[in-house]
Short mmCIF file of C-alpha atoms in Angstrom, two decimals:
data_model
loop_
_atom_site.label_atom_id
_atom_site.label_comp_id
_atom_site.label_asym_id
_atom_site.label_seq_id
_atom_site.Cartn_x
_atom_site.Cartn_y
_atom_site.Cartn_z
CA UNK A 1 0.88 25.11 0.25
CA UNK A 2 2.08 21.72 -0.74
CA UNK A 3 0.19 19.24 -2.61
CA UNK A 4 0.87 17.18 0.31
CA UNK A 5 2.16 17.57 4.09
CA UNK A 6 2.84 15.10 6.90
CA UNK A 7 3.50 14.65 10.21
CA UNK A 8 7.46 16.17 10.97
CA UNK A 9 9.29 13.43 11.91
CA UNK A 10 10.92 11.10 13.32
CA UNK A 11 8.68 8.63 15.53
CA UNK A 12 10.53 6.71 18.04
CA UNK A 13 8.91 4.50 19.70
CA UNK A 14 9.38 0.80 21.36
CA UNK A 15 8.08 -2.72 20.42
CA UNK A 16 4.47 -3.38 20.90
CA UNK A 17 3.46 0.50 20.62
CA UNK A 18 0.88 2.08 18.68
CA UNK A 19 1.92 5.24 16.59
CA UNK A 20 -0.22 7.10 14.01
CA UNK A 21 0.75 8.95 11.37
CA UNK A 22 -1.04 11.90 10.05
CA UNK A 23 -1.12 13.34 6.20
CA UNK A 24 -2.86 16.50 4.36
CA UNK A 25 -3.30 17.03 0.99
CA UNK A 26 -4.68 20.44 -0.88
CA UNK A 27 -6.09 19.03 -4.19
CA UNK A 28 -9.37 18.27 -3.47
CA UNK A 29 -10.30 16.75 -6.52
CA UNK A 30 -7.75 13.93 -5.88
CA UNK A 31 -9.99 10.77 -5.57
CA UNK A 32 -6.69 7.93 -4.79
CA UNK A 33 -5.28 7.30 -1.63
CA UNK A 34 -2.05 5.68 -0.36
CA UNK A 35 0.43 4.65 1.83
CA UNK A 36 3.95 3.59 0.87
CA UNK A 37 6.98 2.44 2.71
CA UNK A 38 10.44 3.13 1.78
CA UNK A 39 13.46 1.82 3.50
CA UNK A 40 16.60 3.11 3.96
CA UNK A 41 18.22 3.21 0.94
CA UNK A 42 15.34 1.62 -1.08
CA UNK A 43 12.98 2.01 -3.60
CA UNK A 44 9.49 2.81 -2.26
CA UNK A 45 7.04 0.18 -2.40
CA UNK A 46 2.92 0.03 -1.99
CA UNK A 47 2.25 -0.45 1.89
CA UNK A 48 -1.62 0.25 1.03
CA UNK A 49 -4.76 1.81 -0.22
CA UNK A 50 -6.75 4.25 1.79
CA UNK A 51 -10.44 4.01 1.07
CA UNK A 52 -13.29 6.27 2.06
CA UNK A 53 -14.64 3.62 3.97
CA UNK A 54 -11.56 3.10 6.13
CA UNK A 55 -9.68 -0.18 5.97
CA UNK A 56 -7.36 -2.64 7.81
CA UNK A 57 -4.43 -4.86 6.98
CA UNK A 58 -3.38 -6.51 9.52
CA UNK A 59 -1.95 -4.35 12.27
CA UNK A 60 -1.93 -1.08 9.64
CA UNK A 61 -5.08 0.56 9.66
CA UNK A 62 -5.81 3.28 7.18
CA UNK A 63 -8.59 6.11 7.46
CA UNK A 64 -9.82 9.05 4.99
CA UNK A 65 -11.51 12.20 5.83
CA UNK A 66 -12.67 13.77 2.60
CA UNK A 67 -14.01 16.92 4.27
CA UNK A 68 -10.89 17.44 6.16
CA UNK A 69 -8.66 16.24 3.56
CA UNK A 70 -6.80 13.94 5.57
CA UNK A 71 -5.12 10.83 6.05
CA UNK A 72 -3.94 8.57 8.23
CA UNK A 73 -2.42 5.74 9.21
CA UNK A 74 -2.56 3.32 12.35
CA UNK A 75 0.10 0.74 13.29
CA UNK A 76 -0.68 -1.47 16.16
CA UNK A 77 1.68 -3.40 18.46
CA UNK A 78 4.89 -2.10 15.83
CA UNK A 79 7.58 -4.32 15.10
CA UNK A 80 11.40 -3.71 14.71
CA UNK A 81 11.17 -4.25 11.36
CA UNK A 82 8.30 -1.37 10.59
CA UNK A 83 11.15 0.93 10.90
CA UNK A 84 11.81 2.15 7.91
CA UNK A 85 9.87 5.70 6.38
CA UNK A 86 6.05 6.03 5.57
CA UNK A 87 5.16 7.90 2.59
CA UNK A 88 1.41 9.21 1.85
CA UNK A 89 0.62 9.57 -1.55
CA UNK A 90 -2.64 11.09 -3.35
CA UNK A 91 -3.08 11.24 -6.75
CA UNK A 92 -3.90 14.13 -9.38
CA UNK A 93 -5.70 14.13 -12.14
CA UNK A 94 -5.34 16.22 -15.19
CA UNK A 95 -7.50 15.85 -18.69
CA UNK A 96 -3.64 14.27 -20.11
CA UNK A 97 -3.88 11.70 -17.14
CA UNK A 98 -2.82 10.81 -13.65
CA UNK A 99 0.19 10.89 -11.72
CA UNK A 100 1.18 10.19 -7.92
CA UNK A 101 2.35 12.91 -5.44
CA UNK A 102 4.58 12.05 -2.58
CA UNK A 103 4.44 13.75 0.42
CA UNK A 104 8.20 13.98 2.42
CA UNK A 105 7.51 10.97 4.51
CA UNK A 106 7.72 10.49 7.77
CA UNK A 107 10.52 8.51 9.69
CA UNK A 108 9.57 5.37 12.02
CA UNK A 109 12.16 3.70 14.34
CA UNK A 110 10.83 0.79 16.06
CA UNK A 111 13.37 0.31 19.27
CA UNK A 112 13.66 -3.14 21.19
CA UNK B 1 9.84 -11.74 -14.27
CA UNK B 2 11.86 -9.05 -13.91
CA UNK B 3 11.18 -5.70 -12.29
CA UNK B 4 11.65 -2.15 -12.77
CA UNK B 5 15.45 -2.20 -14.08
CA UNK B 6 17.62 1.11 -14.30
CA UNK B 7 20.87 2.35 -15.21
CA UNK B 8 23.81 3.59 -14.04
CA UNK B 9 22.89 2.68 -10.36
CA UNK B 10 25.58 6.03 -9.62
CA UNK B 11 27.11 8.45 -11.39
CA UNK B 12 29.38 11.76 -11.10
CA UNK B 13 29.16 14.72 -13.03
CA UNK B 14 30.47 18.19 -13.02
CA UNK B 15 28.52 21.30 -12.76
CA UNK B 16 27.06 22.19 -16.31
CA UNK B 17 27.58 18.36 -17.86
CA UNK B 18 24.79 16.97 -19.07
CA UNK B 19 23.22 13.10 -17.73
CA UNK B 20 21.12 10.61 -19.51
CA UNK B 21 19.74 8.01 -17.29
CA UNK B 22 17.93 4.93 -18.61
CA UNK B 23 14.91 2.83 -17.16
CA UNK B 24 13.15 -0.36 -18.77
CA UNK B 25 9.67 -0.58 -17.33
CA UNK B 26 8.07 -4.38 -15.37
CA UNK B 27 6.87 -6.50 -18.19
CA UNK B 28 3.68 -5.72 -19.00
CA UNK B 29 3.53 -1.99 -18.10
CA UNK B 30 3.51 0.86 -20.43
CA UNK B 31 3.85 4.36 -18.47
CA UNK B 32 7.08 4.93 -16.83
CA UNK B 33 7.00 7.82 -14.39
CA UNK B 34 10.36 9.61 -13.41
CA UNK B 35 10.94 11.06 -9.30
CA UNK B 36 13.64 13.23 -7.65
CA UNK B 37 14.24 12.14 -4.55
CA UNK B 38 16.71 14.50 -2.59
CA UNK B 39 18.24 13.39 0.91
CA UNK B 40 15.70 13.34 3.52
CA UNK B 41 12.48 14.45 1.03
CA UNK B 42 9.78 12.44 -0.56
CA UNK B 43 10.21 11.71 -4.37
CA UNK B 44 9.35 14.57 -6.56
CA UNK B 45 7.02 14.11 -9.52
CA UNK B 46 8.88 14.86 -12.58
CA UNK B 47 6.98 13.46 -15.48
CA UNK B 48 5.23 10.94 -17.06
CA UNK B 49 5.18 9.03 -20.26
CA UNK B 50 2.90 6.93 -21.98
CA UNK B 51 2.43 6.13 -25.74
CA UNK B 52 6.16 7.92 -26.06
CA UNK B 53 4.27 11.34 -25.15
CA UNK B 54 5.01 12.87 -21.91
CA UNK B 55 1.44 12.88 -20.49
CA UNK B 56 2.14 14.51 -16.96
CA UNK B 57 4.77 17.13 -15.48
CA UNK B 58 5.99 18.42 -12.17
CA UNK B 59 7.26 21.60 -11.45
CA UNK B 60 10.71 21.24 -12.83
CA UNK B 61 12.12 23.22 -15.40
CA UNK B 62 13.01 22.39 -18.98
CA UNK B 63 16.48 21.73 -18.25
CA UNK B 64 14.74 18.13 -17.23
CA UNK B 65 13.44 16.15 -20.83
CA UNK B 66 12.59 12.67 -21.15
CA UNK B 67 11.77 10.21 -24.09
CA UNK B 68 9.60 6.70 -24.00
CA UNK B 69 10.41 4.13 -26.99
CA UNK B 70 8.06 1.54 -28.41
CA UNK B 71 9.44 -0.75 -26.22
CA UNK B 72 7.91 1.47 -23.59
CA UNK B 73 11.64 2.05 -21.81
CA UNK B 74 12.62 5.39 -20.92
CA UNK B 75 15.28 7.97 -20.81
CA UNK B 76 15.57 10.55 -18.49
CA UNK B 77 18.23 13.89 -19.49
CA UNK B 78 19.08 16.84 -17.61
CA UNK B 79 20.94 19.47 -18.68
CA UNK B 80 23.18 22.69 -17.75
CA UNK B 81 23.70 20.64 -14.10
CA UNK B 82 23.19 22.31 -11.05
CA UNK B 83 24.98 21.26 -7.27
CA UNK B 84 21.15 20.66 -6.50
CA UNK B 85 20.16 18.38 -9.00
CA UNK B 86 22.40 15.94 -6.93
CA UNK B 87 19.90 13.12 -5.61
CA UNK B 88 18.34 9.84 -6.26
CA UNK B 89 16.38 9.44 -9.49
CA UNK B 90 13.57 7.00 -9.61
CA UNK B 91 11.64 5.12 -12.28
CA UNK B 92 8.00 3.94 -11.81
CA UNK B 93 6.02 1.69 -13.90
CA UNK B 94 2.82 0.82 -14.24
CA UNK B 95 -0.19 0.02 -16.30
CA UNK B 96 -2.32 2.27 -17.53
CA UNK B 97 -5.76 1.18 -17.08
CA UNK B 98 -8.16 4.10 -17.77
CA UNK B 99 -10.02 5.89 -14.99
CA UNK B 100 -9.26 3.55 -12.49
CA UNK B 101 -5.96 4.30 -11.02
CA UNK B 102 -4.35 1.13 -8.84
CA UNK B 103 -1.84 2.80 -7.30
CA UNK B 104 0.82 0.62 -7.45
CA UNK B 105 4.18 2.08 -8.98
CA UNK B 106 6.66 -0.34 -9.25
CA UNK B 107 9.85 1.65 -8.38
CA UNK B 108 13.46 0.77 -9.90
CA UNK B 109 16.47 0.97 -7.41
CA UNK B 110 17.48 4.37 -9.12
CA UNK B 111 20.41 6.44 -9.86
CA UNK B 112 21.81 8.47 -7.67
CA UNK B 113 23.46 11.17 -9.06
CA UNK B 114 26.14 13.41 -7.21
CA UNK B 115 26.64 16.65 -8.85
CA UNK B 116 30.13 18.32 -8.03
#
């Protein structure tokens, strides 16, 4: 099983729409949470947190399930330019440190 | 204040050749992470270094070896080339700050390497 899985893309959907991405992840001792964006042909870059508690930014809305192990994020009335792909991302710890895992992303185009 | 530099931004090599590929972390950070990132796939975790000791590793063989300087930069190398090591190679910085993990990796643009 991978350390982490997401939804199969892509999501096409038009201005103003809601879409929700969904995200699992096997290590349950992983305690950090996020979503990144990347955009075509770009570096990825922090989009947000996930915390326990769920939390909002704007139109992005982010939720964890513990139990479940699984994430997932909310984007309300999208925009043309939230195309681009959405990357979950949970940490792992070892006693040597931490380090991020990357899921494969899933693909959003935004049509007018 | 520059950000997460890296070099070459492309490069070609032949099958067996061996790459070096270079990264120079955000000022102020001092663990540079390394990432595969193959065409249509999330970035791979390859390994970390901090305090010029690789901390963390993925699941890649030993063919893939890094090195971290004092100045905290970082080398990536990769031997004995393989058609499938073709993709884009990331950077990360950050800070390490104990338990408490931010999150945020600044990423460099990479290098994408084609492997022929």
């Amino acid at each position: 099983r991978k350390e982490v899985e997401q939804d199969p893309g892509p999501f096409n959907v038009p201005e103003g729409a809601t879409v929700a991405f969904n995200c699992t992840y096997s290590n349950s001792a992983s305690q950090s949470f996020f979503w990144y964006r990347q955009d075509c042909r770009k570096e990825p870059k922090l989009l947000m947190s996930v915390y326990s508690s769920g939390n909002e930014d704007g139109r992005f809305t982010a939720q964890l399930n513990r139990a479940s192990q699984y994430i997932s994020l909310l984007i309300r009335d999208s925009k043309l330019s939230d195309s681009a792909t959405y990357l979950c991302v949970v940490n792992i710890n070892t006693q040597a440190g931490t380090a991020l895992i990357f899921g494969k992303g899933t693909t959003l185009s935004v049509s007018s | 204040d520059a950000g997460v530099t890296q070099s070459p931004t492309h490069l070609i090599k032949t099958r067996g050749q061996q790459v070096t590929l270079r990264c120079s972390p955000k000022s102020g950070h001092d663990t540079v992470s390394w990432y595969q990132q193959a065409l249509g796939q999330g970035p791979q975790f390859i390994f970390q270094y901090y305090e010029e000791e690789e901390r963390q590793r993925g699941n890649f063989p030993d063919r893939f070896s890094g090195h971290q300087f004092p100045n905290y930069s970082s080398e990536l190398n990769v031997n004995a080339l393989l058609l499938g090591d073709s993709a884009l190679y990331l950077c990360a910085s950050s800070k390490s700050s104990g338990s408490y993990y931010t999150g945020e990796l600044f990423f460099g643009e990479g290098s994408r390497l084609t492997v022929l």
